[in-house]
mmCIF file with all atom_site columns, C-alpha atoms in Angstrom:
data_model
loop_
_atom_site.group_PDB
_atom_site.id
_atom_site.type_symbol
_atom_site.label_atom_id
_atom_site.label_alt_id
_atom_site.label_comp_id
_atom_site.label_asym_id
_atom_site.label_entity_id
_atom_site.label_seq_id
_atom_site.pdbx_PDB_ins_code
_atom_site.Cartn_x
_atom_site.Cartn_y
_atom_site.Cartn_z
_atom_site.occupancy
_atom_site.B_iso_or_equiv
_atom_site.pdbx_formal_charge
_atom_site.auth_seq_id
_atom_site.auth_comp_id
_atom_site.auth_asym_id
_atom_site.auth_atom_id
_atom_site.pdbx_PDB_model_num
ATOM 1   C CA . UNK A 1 1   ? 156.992 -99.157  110.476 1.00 0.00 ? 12  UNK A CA 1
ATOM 2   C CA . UNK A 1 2   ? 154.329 -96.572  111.171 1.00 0.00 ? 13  UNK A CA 1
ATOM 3   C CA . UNK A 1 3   ? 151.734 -97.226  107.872 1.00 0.00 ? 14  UNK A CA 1
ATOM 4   C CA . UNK A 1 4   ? 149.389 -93.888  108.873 1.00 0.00 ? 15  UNK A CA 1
ATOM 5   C CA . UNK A 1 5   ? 148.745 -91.450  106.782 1.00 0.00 ? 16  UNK A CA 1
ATOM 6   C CA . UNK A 1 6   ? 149.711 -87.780  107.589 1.00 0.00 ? 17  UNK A CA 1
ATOM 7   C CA . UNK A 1 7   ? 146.471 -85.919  108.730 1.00 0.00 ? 18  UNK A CA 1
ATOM 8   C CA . UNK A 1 8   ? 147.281 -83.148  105.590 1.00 0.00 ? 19  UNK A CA 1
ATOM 9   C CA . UNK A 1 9   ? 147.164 -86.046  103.330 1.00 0.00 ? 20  UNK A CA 1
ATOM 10  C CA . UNK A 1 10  ? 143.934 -87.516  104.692 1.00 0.00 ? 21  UNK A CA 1
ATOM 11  C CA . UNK A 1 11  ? 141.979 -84.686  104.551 1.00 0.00 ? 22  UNK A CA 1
ATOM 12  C CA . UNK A 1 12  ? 143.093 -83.799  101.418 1.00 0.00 ? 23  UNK A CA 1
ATOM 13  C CA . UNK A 1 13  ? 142.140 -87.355  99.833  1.00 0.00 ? 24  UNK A CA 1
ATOM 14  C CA . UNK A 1 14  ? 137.968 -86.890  101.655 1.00 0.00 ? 25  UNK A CA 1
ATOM 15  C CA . UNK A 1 15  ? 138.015 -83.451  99.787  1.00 0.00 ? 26  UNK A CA 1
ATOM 16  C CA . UNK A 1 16  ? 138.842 -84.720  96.479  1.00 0.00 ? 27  UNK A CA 1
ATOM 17  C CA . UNK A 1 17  ? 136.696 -87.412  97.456  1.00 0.00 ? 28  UNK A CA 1
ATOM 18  C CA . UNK A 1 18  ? 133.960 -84.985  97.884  1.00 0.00 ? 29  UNK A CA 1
ATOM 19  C CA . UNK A 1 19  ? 134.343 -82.183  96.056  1.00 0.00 ? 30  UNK A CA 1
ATOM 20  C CA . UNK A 1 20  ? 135.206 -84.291  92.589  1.00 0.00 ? 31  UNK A CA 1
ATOM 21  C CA . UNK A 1 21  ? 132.175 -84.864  91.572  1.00 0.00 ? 32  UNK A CA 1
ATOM 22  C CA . UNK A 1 22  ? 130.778 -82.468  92.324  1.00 0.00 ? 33  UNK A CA 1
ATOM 23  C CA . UNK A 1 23  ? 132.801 -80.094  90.304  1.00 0.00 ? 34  UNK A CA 1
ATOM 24  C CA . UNK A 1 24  ? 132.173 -82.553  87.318  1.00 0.00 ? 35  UNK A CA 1
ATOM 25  C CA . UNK A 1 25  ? 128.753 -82.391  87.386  1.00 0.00 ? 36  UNK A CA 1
ATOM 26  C CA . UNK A 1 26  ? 128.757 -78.318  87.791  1.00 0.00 ? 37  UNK A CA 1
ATOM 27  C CA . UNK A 1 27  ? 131.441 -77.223  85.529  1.00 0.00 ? 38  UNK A CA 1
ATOM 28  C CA . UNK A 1 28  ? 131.618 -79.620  82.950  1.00 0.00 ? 39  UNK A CA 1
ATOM 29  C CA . UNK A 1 29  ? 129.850 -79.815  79.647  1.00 0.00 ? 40  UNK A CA 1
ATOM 30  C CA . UNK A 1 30  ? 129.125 -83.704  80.298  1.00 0.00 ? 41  UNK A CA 1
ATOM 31  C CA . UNK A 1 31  ? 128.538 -83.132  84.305  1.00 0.00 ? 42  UNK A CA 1
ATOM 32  C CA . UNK A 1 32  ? 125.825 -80.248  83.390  1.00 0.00 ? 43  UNK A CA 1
ATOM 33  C CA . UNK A 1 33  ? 124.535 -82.397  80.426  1.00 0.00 ? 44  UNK A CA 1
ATOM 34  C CA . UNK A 1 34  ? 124.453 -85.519  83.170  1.00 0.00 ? 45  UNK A CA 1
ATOM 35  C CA . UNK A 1 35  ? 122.877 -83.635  85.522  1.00 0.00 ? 46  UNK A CA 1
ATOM 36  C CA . UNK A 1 36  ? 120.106 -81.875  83.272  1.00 0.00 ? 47  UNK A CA 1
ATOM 37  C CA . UNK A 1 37  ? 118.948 -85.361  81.744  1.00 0.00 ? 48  UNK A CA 1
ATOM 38  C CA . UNK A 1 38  ? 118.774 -86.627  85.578  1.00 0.00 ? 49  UNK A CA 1
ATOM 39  C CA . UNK A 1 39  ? 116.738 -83.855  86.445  1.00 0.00 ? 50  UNK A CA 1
ATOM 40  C CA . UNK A 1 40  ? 114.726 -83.969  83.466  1.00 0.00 ? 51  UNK A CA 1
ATOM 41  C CA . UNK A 1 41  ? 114.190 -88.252  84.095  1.00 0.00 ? 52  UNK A CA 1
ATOM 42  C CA . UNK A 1 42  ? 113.237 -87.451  87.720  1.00 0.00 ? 53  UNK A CA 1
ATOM 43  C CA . UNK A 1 43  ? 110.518 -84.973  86.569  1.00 0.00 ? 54  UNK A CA 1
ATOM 44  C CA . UNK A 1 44  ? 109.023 -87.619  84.890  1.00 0.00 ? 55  UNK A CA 1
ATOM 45  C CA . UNK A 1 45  ? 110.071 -86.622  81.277  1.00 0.00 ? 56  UNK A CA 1
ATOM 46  C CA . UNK A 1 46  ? 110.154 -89.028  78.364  1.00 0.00 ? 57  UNK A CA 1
ATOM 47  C CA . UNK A 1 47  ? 113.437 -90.178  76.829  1.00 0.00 ? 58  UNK A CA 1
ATOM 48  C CA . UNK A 1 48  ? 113.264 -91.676  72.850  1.00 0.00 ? 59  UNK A CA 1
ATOM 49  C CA . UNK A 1 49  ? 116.370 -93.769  71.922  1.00 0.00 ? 60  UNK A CA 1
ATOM 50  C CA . UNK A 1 50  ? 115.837 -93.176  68.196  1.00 0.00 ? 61  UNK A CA 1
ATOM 51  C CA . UNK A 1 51  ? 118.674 -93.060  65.265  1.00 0.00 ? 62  UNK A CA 1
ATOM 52  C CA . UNK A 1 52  ? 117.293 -90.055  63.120  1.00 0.00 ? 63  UNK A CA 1
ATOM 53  C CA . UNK A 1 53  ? 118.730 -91.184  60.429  1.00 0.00 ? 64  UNK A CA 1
ATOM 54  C CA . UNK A 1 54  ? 117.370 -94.319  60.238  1.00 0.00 ? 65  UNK A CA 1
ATOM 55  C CA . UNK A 1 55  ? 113.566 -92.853  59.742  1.00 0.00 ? 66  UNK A CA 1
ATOM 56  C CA . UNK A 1 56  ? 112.542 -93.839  55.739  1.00 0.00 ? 67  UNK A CA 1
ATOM 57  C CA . UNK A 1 57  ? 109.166 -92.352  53.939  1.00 0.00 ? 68  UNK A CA 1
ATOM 58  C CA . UNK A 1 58  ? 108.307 -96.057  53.977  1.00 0.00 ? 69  UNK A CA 1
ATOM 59  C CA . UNK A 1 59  ? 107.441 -96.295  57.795  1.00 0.00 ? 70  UNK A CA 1
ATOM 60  C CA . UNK A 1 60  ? 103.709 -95.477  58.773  1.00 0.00 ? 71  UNK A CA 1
ATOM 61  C CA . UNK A 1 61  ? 102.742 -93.810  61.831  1.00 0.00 ? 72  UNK A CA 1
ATOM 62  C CA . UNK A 1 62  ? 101.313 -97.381  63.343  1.00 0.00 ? 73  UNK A CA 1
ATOM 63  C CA . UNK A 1 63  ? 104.939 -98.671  62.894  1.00 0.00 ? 74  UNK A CA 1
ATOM 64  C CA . UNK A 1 64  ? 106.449 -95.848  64.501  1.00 0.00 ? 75  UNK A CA 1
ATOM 65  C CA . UNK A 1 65  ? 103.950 -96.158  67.523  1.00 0.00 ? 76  UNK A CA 1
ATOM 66  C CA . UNK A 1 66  ? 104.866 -100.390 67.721  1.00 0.00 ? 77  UNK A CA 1
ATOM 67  C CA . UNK A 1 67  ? 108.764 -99.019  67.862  1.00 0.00 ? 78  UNK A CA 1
ATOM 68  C CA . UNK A 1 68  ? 108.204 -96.656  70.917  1.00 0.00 ? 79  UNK A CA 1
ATOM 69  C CA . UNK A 1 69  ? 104.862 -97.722  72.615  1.00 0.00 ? 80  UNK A CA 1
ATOM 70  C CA . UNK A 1 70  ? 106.087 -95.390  75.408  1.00 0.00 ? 81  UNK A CA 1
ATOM 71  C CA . UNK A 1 71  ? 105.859 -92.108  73.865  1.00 0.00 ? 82  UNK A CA 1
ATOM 72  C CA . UNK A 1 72  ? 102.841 -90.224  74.486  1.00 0.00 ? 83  UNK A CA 1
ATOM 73  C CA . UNK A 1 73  ? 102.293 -89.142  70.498  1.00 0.00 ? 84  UNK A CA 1
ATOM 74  C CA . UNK A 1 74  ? 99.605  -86.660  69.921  1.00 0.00 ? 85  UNK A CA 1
ATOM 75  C CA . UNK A 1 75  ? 97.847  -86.466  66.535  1.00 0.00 ? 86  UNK A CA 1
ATOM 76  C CA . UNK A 1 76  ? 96.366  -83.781  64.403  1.00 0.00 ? 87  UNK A CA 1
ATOM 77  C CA . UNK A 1 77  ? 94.775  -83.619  61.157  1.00 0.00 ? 88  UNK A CA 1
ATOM 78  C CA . UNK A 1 78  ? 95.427  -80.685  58.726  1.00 0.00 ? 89  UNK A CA 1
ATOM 79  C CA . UNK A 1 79  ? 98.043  -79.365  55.983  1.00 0.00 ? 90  UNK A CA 1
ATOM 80  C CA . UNK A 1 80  ? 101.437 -78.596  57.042  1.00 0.00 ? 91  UNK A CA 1
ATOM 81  C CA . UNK A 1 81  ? 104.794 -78.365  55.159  1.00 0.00 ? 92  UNK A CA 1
ATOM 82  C CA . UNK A 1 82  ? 105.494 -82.108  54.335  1.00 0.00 ? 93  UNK A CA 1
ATOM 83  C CA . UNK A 1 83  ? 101.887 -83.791  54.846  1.00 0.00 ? 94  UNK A CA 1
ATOM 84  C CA . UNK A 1 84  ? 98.304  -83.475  55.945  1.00 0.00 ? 95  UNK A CA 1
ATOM 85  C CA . UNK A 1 85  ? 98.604  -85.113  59.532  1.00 0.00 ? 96  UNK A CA 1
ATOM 86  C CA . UNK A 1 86  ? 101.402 -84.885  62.348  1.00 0.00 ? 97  UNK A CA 1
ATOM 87  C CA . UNK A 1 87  ? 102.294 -85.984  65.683  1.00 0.00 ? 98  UNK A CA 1
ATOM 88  C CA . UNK A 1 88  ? 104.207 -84.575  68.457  1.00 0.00 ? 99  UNK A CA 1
ATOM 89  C CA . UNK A 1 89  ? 105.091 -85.607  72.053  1.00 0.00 ? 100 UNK A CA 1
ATOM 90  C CA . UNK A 1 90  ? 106.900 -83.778  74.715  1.00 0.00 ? 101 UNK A CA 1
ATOM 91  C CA . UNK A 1 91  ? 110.724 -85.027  75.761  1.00 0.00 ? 102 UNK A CA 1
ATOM 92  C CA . UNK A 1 92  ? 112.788 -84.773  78.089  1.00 0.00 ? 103 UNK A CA 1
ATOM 93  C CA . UNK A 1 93  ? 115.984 -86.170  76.437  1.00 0.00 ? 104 UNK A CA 1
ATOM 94  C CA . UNK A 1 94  ? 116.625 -87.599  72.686  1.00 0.00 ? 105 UNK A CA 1
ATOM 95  C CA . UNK A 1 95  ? 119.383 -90.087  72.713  1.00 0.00 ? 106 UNK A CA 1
ATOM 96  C CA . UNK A 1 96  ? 121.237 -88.761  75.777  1.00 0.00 ? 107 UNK A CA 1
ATOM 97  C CA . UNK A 1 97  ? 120.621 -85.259  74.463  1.00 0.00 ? 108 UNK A CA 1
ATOM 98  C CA . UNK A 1 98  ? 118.437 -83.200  76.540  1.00 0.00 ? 109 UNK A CA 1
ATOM 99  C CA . UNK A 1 99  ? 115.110 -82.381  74.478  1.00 0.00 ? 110 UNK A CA 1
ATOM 100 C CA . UNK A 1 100 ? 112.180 -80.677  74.226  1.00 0.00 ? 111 UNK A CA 1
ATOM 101 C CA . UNK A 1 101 ? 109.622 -82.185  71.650  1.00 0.00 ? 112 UNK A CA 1
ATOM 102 C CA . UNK A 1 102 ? 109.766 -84.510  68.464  1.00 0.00 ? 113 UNK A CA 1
ATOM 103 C CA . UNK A 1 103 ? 107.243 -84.074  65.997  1.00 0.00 ? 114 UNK A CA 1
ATOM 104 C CA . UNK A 1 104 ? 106.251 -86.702  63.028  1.00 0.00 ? 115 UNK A CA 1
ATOM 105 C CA . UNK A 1 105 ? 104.846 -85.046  59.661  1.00 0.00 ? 116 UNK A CA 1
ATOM 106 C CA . UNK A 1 106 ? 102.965 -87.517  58.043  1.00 0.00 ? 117 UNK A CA 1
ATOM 107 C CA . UNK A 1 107 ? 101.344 -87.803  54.325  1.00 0.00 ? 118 UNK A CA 1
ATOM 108 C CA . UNK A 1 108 ? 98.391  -89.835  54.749  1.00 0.00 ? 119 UNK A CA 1
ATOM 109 C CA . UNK A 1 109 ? 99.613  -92.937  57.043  1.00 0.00 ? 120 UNK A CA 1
ATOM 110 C CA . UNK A 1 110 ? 103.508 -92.680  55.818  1.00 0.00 ? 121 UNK A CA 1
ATOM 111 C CA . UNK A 1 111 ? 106.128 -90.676  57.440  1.00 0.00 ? 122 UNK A CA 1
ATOM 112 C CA . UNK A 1 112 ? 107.324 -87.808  55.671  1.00 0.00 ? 123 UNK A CA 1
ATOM 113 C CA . UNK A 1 113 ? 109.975 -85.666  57.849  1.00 0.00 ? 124 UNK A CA 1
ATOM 114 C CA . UNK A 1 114 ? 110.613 -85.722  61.895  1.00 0.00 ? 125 UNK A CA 1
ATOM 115 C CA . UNK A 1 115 ? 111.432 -82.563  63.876  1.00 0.00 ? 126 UNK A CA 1
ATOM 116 C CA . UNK A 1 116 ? 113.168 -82.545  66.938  1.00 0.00 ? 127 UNK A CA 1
ATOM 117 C CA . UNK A 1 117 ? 113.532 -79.324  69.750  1.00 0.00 ? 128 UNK A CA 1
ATOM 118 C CA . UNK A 1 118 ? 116.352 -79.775  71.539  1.00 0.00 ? 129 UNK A CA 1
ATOM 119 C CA . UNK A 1 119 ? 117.470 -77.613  74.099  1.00 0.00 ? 130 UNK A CA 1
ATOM 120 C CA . UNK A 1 120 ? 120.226 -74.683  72.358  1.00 0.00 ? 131 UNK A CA 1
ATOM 121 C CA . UNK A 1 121 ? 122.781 -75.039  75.290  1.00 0.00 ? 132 UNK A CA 1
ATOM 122 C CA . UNK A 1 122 ? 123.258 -78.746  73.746  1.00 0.00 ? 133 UNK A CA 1
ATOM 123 C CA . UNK A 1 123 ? 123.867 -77.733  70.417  1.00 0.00 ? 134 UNK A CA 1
ATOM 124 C CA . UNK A 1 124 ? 127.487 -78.644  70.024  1.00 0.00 ? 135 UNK A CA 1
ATOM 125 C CA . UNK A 1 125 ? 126.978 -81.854  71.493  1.00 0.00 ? 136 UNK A CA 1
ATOM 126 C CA . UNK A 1 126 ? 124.055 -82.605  69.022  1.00 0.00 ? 137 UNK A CA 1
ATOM 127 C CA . UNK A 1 127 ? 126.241 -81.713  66.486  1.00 0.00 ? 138 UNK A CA 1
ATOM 128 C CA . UNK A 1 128 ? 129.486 -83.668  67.842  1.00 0.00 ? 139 UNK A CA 1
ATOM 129 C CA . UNK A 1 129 ? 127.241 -86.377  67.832  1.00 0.00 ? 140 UNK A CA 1
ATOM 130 C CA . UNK A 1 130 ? 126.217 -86.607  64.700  1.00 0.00 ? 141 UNK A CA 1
ATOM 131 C CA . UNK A 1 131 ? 129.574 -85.714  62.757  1.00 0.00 ? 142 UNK A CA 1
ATOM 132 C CA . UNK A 1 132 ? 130.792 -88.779  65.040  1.00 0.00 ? 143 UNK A CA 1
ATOM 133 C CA . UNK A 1 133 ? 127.576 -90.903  63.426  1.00 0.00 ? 144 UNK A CA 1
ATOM 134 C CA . UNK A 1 134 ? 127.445 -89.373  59.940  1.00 0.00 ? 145 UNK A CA 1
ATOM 135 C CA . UNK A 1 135 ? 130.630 -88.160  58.664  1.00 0.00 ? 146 UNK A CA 1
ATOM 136 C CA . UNK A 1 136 ? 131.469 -84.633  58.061  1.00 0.00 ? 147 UNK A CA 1
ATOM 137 C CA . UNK A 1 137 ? 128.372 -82.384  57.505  1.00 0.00 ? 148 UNK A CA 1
ATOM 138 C CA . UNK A 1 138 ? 127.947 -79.997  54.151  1.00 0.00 ? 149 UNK A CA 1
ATOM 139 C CA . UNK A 1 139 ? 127.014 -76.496  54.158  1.00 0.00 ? 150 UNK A CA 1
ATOM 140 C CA . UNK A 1 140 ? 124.614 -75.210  51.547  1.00 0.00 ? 151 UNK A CA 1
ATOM 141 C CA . UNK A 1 141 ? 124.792 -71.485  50.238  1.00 0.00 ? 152 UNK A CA 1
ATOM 142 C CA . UNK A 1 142 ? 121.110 -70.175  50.173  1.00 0.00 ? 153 UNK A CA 1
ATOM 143 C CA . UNK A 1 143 ? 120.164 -68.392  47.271  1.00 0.00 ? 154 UNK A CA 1
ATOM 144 C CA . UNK A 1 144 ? 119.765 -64.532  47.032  1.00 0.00 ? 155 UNK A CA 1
ATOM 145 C CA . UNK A 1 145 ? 121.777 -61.311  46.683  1.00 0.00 ? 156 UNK A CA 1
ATOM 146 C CA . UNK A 1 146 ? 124.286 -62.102  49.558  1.00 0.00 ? 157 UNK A CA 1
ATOM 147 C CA . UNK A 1 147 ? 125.396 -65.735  49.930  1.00 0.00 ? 158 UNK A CA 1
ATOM 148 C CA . UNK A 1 148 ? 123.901 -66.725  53.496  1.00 0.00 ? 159 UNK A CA 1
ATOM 149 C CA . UNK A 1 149 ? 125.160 -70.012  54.595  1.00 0.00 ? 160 UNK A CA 1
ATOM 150 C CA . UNK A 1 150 ? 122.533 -72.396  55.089  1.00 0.00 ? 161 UNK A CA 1
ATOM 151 C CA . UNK A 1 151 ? 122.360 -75.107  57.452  1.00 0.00 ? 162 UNK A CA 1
ATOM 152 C CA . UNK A 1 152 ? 124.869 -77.964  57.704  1.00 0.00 ? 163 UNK A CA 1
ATOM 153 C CA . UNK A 1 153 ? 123.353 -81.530  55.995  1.00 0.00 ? 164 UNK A CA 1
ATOM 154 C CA . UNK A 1 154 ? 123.938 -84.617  56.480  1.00 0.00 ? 165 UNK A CA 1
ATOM 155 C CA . UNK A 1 155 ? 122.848 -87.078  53.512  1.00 0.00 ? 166 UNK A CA 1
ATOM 156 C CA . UNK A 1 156 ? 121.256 -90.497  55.073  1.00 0.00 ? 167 UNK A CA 1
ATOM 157 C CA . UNK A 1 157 ? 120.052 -93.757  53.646  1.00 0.00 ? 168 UNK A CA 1
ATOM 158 C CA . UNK A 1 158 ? 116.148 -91.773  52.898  1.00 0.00 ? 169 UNK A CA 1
ATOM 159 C CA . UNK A 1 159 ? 116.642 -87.884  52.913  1.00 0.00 ? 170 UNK A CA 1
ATOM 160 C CA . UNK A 1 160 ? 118.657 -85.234  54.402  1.00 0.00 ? 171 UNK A CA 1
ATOM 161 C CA . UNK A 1 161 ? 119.434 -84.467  57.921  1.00 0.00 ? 172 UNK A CA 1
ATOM 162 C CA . UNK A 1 162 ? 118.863 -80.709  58.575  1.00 0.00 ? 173 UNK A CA 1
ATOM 163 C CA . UNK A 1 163 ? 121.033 -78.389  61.957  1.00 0.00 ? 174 UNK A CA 1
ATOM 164 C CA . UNK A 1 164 ? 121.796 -74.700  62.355  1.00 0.00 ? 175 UNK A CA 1
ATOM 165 C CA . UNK A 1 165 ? 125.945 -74.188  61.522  1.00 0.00 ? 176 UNK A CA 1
ATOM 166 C CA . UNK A 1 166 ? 125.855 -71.955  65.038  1.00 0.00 ? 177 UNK A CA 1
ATOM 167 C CA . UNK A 1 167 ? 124.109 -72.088  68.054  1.00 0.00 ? 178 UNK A CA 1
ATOM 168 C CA . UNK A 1 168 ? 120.305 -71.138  68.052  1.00 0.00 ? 179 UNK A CA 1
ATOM 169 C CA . UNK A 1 169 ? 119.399 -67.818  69.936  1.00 0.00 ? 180 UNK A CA 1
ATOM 170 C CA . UNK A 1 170 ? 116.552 -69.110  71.845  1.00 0.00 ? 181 UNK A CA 1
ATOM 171 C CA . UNK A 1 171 ? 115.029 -72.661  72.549  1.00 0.00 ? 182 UNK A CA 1
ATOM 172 C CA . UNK A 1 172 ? 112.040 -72.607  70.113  1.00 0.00 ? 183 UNK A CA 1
ATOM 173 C CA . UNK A 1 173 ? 114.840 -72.115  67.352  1.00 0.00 ? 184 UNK A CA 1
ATOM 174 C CA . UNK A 1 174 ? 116.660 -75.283  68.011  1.00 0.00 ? 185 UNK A CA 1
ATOM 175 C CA . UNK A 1 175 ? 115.975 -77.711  65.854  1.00 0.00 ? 186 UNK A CA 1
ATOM 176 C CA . UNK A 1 176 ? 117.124 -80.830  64.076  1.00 0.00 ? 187 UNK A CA 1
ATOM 177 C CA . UNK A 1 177 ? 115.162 -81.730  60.903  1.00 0.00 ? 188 UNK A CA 1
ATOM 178 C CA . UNK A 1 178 ? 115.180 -85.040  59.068  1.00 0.00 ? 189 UNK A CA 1
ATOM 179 C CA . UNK A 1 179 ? 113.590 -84.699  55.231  1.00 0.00 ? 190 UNK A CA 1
ATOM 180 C CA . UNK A 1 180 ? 112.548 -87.838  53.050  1.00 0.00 ? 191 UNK A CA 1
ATOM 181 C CA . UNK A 1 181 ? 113.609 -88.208  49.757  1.00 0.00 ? 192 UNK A CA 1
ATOM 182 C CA . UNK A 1 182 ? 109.532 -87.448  48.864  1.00 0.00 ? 193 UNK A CA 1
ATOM 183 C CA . UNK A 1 183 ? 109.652 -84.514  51.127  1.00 0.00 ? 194 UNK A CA 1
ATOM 184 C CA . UNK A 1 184 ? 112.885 -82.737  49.143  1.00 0.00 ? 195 UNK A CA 1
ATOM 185 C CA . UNK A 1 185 ? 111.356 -83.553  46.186  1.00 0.00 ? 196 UNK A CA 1
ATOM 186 C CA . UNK A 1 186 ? 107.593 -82.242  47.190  1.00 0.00 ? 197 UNK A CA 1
ATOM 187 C CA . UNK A 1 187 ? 109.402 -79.227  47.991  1.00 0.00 ? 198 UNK A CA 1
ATOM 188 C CA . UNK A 1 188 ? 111.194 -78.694  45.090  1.00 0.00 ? 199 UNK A CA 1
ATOM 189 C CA . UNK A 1 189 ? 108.129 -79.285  42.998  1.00 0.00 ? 200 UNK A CA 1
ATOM 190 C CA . UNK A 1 190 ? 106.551 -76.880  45.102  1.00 0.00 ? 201 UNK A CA 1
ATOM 191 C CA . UNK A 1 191 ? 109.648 -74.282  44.728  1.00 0.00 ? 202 UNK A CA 1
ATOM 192 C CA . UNK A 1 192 ? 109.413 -74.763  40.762  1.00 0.00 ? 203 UNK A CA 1
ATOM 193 C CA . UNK A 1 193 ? 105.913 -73.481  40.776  1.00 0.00 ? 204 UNK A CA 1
#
């Protein structure tokens, strides 16, 4: 009984071998997104493991910092949208999610809404992710003379989750937003005025 294998067959088996991989990691969604967070790990690029949702008005910044002693947070004082302080460090990936930056807006010591840039060619997969998380999102009409659709929301345990319903045109556009409770309602004081 002859138990070789036919030359085609062998060479056939080392090129799937081969080549397999390697067109995963090119032409697939997950391969590229695989790849991309390698790259961006081997650059030396920060990764923060962080359930958005989880963030609450209650947290200071001091508690934040004992969570992730890792990230490299910068701080500046002055008004912004949701505070009078924030932080901001430079990512590489957000929960497997390639990423850009994730800012903290603070009011006095507490946390008052996050912001994270991800990078637009993983906005799908942000938002697959979170549906999977969260539940089905909502979309809010914005007011005005012709009904624009607003973003999609998510409600969580302290706030709102904020993401574009389509794809951002350029990096510096995409962004998720987490709101507090006190930050919706600061703004709709501030709307009412």
């Amino acid at each position: 009984m002859d138990l070789r294998l036919n030359p085609f067959y062998k060479k056939s088996l080392l090129l799937a071998i081969v080549l397999g991989p390697i067109v995963w990691l090119v032409f697939t969604e997950d391969g590229q997104r695989r790849t991309d967070l390698a790259m961006l790990y081997l650059f030396g690029k920060d990764e923060l493991n962080l359930a958005i949702e989880k963030l609450h008005s209650g947290m200071t910044e001091a508690q934040f910092r004992g969570l992730f002693p890792d990230l490299e947070l910068t701080c500046d004082e002055g008004a912004n949208p949701f505070g009078d302080r924030l932080c901001s460090a430079e990512l590489g990936a957000f929960s497997a999610i390639p990423a850009r930056a994730f800012t903290l807006f603070l009011q006095g010591a507490r946390l008052r809404a996050a912001k994270l840039n991800y990078r637009r060619a993983y906005h799908e997969t942000l938002r697959r992710q979170l549906t999977r998380r969260l539940g089905k999102p909502t979309r809010r009409l914005l007011p005005g003379p012709v009904d624009i659709q607003g973003p999609l929301t998510w409600a969580v345990d302290d706030g709102l989750l904020l993401l574009s319903h389509q794809e951002p045109k350029s990096d510096q556009e995409a962004a998720l937003i987490w709101l507090s409770e006190a930050a919706v309602q600061q703004r709709l004081r501030a709307a009412d005025k």
